[in-house]
PDB file of C-alpha atoms in Angstrom:
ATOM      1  CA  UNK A 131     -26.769 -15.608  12.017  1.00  0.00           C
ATOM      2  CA  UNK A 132     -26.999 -15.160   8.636  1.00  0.00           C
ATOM      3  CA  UNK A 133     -24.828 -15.599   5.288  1.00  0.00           C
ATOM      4  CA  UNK A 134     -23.296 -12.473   5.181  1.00  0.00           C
ATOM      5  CA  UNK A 135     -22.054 -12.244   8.720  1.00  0.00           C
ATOM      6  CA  UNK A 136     -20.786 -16.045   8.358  1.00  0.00           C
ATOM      7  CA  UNK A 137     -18.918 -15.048   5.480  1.00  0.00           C
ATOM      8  CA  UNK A 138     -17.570 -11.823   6.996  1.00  0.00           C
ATOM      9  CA  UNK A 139     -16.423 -14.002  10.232  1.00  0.00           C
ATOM     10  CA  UNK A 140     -14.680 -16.444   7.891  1.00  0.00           C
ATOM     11  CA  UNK A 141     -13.027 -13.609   6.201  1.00  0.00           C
ATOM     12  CA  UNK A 142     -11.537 -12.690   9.423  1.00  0.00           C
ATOM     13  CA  UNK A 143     -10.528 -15.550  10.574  1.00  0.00           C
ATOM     14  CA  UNK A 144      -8.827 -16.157   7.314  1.00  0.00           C
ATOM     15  CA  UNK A 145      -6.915 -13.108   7.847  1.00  0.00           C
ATOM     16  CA  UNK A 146      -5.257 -14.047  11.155  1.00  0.00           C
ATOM     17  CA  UNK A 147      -4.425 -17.237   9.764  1.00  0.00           C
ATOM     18  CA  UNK A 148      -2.944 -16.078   6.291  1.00  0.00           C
ATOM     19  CA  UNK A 149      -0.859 -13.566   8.725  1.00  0.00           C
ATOM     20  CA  UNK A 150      -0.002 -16.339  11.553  1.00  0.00           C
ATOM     21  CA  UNK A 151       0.913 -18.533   8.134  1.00  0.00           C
ATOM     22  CA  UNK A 152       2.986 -15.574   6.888  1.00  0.00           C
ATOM     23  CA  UNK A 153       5.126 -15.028  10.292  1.00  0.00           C
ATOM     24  CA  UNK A 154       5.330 -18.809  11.469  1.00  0.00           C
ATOM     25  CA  UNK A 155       6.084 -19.927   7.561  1.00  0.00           C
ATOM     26  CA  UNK A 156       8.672 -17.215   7.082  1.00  0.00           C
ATOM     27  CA  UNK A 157       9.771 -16.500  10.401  1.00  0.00           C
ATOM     28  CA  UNK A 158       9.807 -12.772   9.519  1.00  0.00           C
ATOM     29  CA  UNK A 159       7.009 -10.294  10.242  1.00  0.00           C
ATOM     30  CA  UNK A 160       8.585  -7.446   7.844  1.00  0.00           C
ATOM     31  CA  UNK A 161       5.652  -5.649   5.972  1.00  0.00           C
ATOM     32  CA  UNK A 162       3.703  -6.190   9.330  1.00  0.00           C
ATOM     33  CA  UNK A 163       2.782  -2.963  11.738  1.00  0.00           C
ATOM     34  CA  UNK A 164       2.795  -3.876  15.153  1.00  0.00           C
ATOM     35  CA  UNK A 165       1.227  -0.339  15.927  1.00  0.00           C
ATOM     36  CA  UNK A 166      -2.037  -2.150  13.983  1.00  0.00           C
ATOM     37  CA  UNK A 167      -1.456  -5.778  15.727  1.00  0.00           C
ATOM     38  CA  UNK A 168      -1.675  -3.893  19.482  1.00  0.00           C
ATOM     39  CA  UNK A 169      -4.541  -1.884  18.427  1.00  0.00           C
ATOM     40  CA  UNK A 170      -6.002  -5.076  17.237  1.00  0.00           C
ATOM     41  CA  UNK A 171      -5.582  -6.864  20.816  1.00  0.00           C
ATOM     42  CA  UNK A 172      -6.955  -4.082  22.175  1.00  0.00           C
ATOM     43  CA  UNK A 173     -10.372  -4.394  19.980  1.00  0.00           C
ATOM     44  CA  UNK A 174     -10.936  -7.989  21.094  1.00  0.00           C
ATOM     45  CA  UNK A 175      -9.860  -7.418  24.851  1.00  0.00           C
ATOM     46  CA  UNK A 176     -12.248  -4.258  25.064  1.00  0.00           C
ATOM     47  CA  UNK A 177     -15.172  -5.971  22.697  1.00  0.00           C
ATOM     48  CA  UNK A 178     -15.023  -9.369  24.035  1.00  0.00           C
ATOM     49  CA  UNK A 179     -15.766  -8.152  28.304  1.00  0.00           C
ATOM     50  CA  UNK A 180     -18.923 -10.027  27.976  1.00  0.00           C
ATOM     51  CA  UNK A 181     -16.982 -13.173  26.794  1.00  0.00           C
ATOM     52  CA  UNK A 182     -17.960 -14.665  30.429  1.00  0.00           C
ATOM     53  CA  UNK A 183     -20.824 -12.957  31.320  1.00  0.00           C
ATOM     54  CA  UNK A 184     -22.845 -13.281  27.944  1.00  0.00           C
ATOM     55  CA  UNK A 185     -23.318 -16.893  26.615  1.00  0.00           C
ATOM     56  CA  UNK A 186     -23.941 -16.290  23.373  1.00  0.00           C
ATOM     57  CA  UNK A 187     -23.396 -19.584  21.117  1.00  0.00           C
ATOM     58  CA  UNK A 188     -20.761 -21.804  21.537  1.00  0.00           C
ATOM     59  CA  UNK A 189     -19.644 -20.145  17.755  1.00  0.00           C
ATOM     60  CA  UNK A 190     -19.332 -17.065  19.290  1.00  0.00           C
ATOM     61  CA  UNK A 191     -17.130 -17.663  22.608  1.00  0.00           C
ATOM     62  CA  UNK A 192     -14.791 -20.177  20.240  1.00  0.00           C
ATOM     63  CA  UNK A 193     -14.476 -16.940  17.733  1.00  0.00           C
ATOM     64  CA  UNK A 194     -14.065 -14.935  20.122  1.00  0.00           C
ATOM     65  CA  UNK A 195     -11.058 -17.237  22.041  1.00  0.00           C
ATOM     66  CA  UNK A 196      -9.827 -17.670  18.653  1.00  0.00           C
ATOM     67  CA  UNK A 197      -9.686 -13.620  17.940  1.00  0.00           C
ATOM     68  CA  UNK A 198      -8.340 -12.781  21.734  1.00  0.00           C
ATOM     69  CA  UNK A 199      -5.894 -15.757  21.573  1.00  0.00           C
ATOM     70  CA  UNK A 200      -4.387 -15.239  18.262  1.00  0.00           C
ATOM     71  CA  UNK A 201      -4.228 -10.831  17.819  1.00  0.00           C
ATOM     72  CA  UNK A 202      -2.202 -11.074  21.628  1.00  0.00           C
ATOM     73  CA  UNK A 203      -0.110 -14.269  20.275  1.00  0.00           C
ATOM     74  CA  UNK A 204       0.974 -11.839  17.181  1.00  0.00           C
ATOM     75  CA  UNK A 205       1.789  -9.095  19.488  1.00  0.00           C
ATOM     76  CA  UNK A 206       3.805 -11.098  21.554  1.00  0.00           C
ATOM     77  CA  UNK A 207       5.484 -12.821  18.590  1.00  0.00           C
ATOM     78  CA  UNK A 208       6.594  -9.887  16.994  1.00  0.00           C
ATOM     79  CA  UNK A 209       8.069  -8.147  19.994  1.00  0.00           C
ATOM     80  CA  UNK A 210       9.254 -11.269  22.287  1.00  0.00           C
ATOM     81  CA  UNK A 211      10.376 -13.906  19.789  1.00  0.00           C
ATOM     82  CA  UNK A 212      14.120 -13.071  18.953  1.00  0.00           C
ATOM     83  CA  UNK A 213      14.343 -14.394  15.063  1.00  0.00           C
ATOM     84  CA  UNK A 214      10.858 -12.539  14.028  1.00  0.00           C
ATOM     85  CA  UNK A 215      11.445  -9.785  15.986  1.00  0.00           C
ATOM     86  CA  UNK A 216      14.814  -9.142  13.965  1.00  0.00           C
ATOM     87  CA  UNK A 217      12.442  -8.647  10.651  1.00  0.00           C
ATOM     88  CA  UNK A 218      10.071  -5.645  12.159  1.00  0.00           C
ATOM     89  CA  UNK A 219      10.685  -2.278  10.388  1.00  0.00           C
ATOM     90  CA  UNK A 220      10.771  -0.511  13.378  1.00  0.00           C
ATOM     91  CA  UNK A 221      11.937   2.756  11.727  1.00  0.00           C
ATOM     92  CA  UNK A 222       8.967   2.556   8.861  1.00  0.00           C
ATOM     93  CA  UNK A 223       5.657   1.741  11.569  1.00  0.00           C
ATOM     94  CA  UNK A 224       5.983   5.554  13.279  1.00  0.00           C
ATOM     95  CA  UNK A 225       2.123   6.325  12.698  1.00  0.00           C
ATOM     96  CA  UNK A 226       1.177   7.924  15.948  1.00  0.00           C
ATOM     97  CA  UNK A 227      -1.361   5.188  17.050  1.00  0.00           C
ATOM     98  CA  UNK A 228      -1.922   6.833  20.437  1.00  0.00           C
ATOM     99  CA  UNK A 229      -3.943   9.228  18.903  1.00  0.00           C
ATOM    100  CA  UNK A 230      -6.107   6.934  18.014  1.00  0.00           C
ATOM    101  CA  UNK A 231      -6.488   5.364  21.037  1.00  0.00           C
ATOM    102  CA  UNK A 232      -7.347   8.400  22.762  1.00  0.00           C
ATOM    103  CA  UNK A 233      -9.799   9.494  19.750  1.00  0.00           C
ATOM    104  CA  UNK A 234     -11.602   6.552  19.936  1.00  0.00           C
ATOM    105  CA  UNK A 235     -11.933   6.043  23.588  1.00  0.00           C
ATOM    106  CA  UNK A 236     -13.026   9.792  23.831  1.00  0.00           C
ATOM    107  CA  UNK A 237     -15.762   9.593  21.091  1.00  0.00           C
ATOM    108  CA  UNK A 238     -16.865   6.659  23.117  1.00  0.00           C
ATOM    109  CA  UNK A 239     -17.102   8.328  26.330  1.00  0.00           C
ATOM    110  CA  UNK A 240     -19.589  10.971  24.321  1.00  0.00           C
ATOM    111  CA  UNK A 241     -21.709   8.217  21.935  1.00  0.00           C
ATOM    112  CA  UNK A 242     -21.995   4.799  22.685  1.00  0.00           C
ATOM    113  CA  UNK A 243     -25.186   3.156  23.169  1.00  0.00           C
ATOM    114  CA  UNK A 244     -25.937   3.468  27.191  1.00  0.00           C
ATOM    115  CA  UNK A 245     -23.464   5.052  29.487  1.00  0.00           C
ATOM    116  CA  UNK A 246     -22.102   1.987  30.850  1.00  0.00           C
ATOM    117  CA  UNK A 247     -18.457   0.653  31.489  1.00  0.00           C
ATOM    118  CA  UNK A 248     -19.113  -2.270  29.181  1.00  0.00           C
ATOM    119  CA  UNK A 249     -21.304  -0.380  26.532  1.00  0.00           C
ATOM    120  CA  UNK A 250     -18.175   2.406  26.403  1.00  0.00           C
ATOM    121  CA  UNK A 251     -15.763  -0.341  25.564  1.00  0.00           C
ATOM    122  CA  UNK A 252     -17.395  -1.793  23.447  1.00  0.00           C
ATOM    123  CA  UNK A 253     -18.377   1.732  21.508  1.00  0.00           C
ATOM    124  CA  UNK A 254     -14.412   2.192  22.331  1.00  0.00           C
ATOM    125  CA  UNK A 255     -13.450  -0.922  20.686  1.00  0.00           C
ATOM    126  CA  UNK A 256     -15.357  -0.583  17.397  1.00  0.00           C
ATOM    127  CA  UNK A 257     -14.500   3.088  16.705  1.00  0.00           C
ATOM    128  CA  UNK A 258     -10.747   2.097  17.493  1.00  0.00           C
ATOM    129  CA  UNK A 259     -11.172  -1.148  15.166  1.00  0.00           C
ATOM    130  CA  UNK A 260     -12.300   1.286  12.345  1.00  0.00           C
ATOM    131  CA  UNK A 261      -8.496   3.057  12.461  1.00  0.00           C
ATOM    132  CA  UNK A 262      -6.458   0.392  13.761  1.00  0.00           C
ATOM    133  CA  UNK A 263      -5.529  -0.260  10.037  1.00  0.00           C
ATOM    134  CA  UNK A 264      -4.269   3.337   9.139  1.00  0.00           C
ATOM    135  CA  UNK A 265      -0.643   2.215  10.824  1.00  0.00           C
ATOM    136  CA  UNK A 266      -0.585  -0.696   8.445  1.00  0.00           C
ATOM    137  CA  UNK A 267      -1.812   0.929   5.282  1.00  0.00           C
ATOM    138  CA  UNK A 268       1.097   3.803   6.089  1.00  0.00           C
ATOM    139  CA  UNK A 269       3.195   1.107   6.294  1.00  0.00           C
ATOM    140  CA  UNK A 270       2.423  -0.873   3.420  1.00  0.00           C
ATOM    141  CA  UNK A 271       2.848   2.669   1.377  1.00  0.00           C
ATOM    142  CA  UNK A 272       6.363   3.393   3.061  1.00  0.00           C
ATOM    143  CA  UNK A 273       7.598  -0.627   2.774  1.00  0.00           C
ATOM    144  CA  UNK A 274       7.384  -0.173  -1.543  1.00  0.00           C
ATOM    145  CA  UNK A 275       6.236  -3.517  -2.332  1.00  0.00           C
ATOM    146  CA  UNK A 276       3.974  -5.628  -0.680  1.00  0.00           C
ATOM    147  CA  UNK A 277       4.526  -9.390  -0.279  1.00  0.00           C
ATOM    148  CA  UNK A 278       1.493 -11.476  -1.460  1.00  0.00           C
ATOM    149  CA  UNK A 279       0.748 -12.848   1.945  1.00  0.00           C
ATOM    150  CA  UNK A 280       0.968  -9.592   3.397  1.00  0.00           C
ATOM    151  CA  UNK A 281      -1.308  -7.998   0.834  1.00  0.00           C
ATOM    152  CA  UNK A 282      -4.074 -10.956   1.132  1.00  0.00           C
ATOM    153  CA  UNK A 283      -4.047 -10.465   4.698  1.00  0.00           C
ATOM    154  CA  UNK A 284      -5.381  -6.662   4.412  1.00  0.00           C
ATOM    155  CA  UNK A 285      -7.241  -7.702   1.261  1.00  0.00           C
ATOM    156  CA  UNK A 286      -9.182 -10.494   3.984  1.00  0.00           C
ATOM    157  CA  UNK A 287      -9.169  -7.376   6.669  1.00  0.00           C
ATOM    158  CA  UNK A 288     -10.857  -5.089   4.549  1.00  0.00           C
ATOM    159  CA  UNK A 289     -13.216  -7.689   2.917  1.00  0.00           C
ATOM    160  CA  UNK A 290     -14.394  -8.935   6.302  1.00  0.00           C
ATOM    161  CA  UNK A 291     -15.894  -5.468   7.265  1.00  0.00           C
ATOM    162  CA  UNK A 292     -17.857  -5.003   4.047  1.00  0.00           C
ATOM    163  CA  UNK A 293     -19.840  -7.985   4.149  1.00  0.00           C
ATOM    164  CA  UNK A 294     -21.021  -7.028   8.039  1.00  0.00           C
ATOM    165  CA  UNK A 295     -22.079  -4.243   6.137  1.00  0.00           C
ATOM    166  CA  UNK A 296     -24.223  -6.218   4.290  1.00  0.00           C
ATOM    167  CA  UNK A 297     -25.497  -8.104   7.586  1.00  0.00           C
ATOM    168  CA  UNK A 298     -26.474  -5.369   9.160  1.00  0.00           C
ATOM    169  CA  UNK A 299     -28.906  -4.094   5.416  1.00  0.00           C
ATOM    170  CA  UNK A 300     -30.401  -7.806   5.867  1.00  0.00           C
ATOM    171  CA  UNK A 301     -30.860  -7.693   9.863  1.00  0.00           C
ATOM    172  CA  UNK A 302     -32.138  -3.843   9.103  1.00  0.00           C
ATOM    173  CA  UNK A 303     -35.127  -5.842   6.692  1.00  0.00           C
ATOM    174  CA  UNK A 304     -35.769  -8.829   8.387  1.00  0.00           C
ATOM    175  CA  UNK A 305     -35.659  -7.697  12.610  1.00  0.00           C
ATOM    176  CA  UNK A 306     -38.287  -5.636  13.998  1.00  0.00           C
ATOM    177  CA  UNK A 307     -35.893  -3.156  16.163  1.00  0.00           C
ATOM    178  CA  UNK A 308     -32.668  -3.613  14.684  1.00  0.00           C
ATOM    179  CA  UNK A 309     -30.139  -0.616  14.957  1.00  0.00           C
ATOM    180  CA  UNK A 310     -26.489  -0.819  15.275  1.00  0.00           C
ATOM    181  CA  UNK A 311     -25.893   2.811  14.356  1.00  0.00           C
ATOM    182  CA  UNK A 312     -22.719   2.899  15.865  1.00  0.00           C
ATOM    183  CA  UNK A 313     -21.382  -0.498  14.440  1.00  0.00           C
ATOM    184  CA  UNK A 314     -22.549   0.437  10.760  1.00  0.00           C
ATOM    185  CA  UNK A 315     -21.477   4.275  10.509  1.00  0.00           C
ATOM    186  CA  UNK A 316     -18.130   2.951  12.000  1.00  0.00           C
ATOM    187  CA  UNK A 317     -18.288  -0.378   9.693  1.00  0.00           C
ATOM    188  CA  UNK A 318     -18.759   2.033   6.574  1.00  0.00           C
ATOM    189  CA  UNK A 319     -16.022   4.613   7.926  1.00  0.00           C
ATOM    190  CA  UNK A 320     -13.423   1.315   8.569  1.00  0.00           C
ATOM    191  CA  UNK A 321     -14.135  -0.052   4.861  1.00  0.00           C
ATOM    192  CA  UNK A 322     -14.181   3.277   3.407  1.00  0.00           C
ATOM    193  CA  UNK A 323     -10.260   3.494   4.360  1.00  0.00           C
ATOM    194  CA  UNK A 324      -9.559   0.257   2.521  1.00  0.00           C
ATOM    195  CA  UNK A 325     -11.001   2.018  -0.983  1.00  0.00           C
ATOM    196  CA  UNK A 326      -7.523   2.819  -2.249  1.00  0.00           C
ATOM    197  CA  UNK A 327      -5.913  -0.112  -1.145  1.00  0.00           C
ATOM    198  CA  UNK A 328      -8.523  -2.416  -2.672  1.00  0.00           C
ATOM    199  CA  UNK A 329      -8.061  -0.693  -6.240  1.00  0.00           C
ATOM    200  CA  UNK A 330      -4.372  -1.196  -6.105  1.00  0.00           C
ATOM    201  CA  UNK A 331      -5.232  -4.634  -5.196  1.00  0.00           C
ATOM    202  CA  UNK A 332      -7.547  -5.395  -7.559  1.00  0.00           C
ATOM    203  CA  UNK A 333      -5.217  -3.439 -10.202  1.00  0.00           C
ATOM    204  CA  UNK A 334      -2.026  -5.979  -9.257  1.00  0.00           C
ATOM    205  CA  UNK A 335      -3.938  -9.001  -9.666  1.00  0.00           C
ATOM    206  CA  UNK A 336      -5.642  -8.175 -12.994  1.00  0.00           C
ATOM    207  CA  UNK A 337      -2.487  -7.201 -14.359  1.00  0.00           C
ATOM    208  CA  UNK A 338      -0.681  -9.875 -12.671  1.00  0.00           C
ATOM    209  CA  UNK A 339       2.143  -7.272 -11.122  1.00  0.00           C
ATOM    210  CA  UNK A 340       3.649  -7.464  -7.999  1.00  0.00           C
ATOM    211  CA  UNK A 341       1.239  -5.026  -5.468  1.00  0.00           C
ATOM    212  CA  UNK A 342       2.942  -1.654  -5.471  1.00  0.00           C
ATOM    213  CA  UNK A 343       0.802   0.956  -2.929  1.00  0.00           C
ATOM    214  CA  UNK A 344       1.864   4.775  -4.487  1.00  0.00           C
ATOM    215  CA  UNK A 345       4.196   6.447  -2.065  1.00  0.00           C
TER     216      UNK A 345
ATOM    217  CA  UNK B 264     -39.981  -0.724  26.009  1.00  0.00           C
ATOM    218  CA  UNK B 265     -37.558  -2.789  23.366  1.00  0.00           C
ATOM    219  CA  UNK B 266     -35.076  -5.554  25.305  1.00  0.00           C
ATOM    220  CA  UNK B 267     -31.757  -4.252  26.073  1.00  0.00           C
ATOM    221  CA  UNK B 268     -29.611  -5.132  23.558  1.00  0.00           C
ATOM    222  CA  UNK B 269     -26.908  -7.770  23.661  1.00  0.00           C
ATOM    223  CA  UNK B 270     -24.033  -7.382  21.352  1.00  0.00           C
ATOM    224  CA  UNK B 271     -24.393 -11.084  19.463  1.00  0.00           C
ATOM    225  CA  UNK B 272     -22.019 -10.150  17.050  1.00  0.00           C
ATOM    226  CA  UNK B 273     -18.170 -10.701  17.333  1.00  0.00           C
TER     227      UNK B 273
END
């Protein structure tokens, strides 16, 4: 473990709770794709297959119950629970996310790391958490303005991904056979698609404006 | 021969 990856996993865990804060505090999930929250389940379910088999640390199985636990919980809130349900803009969150799906799981099939069921889920599960955020960022540029909790929820997304980034240069210097080809190309890809969104971000709060993505 | 790798990242 090291500082970056700490930070990076404190990132994310900050945005599932500024999100769980922003649909449990305002009982309304508007702003929110559920097209990015399934895809999201879907990373953890198909990452996490070692969760029982792999004893890791007792960090990593909490995180990982945490992750599992909470990106299903969101799913199910937004399409079971009648009041937040009522807020989802159905008719704005149309991105095709299927496509995805079946990109990522065929690039997986082709390069992952060893031709295994578990090592092609897991290749599945970090090519597919590279694009899950395309069906929010659509969103977010359809929905006009972006509520603050909302927009510090991808800000926490986006940030979480860049400082792995930064693990993985450290882990590249300090461990004798370190590679995770795969997990950086696809890290780099995933916080590549945040660039725009971050410079609207960062142009909101230094003019202290509301965060407006351009159409 | 390096050891097969386990994915100790989340």
């Amino acid at each position: 473990m090291n500082i970056f990856r700490f930070a990076g996993d404190m990132m994310h865990l900050t945005s599932i709770l500024v999100l769980l804060l922003k649909i449990y505090a305002t009982k309304s999930c508007s702003g929110i794709s559920l097209k990015t929250q399934e895809l999201y389940a879907l990373v953890f379910l198909a990452r996490y297959l070692d969760l029982f088999t792999d004893f890791i640390s007792v960090y990593n199985t909490i995180m990982k119950l945490v992750f599992i636990v909470s990106s299903t919980a969101i799913v199910w809130c937004m399409k079971r629970d009648r009041v937040v349900r009522r807020s989802y803009d159905k008719q704005l969150d149309t991105f095709r996310h299927y496509f995805l799906l079946a990109a990522s799981f065929a690039l997986a099939l082709l390069v992952n790391e060893k031709f295994t069921f578990q090592e092609i889920f897991w290749a599945f599960s970090i090519y597919l958490e590279a694009v899950a955020i395309l069906p929010q960022l659509v969103l977010l540029q359809r929905s006009g303005n972006v509520d603050n909790l909302t927009g510090q929820y991808v800000f926490f997304l986006g940030a979480y991904r860049a400082f792995y980034i930064l693990n993985w240069i450290y882990r590249y210097f300090t461990e004798t056979h370190f590679s995770r080809w795969i997990a950086c190309i696809s890290g780099l890809v995933q916080t590549a698609l945040y660039a725009d969104f971050f410079y609207y971000y960062y142009i909101s709060w230094k003019n202290n404006t509301k965060l407006k993505l351009p159409a | 021969e390096p050891e097969p790798k386990i994915h100790d990242e989340l």
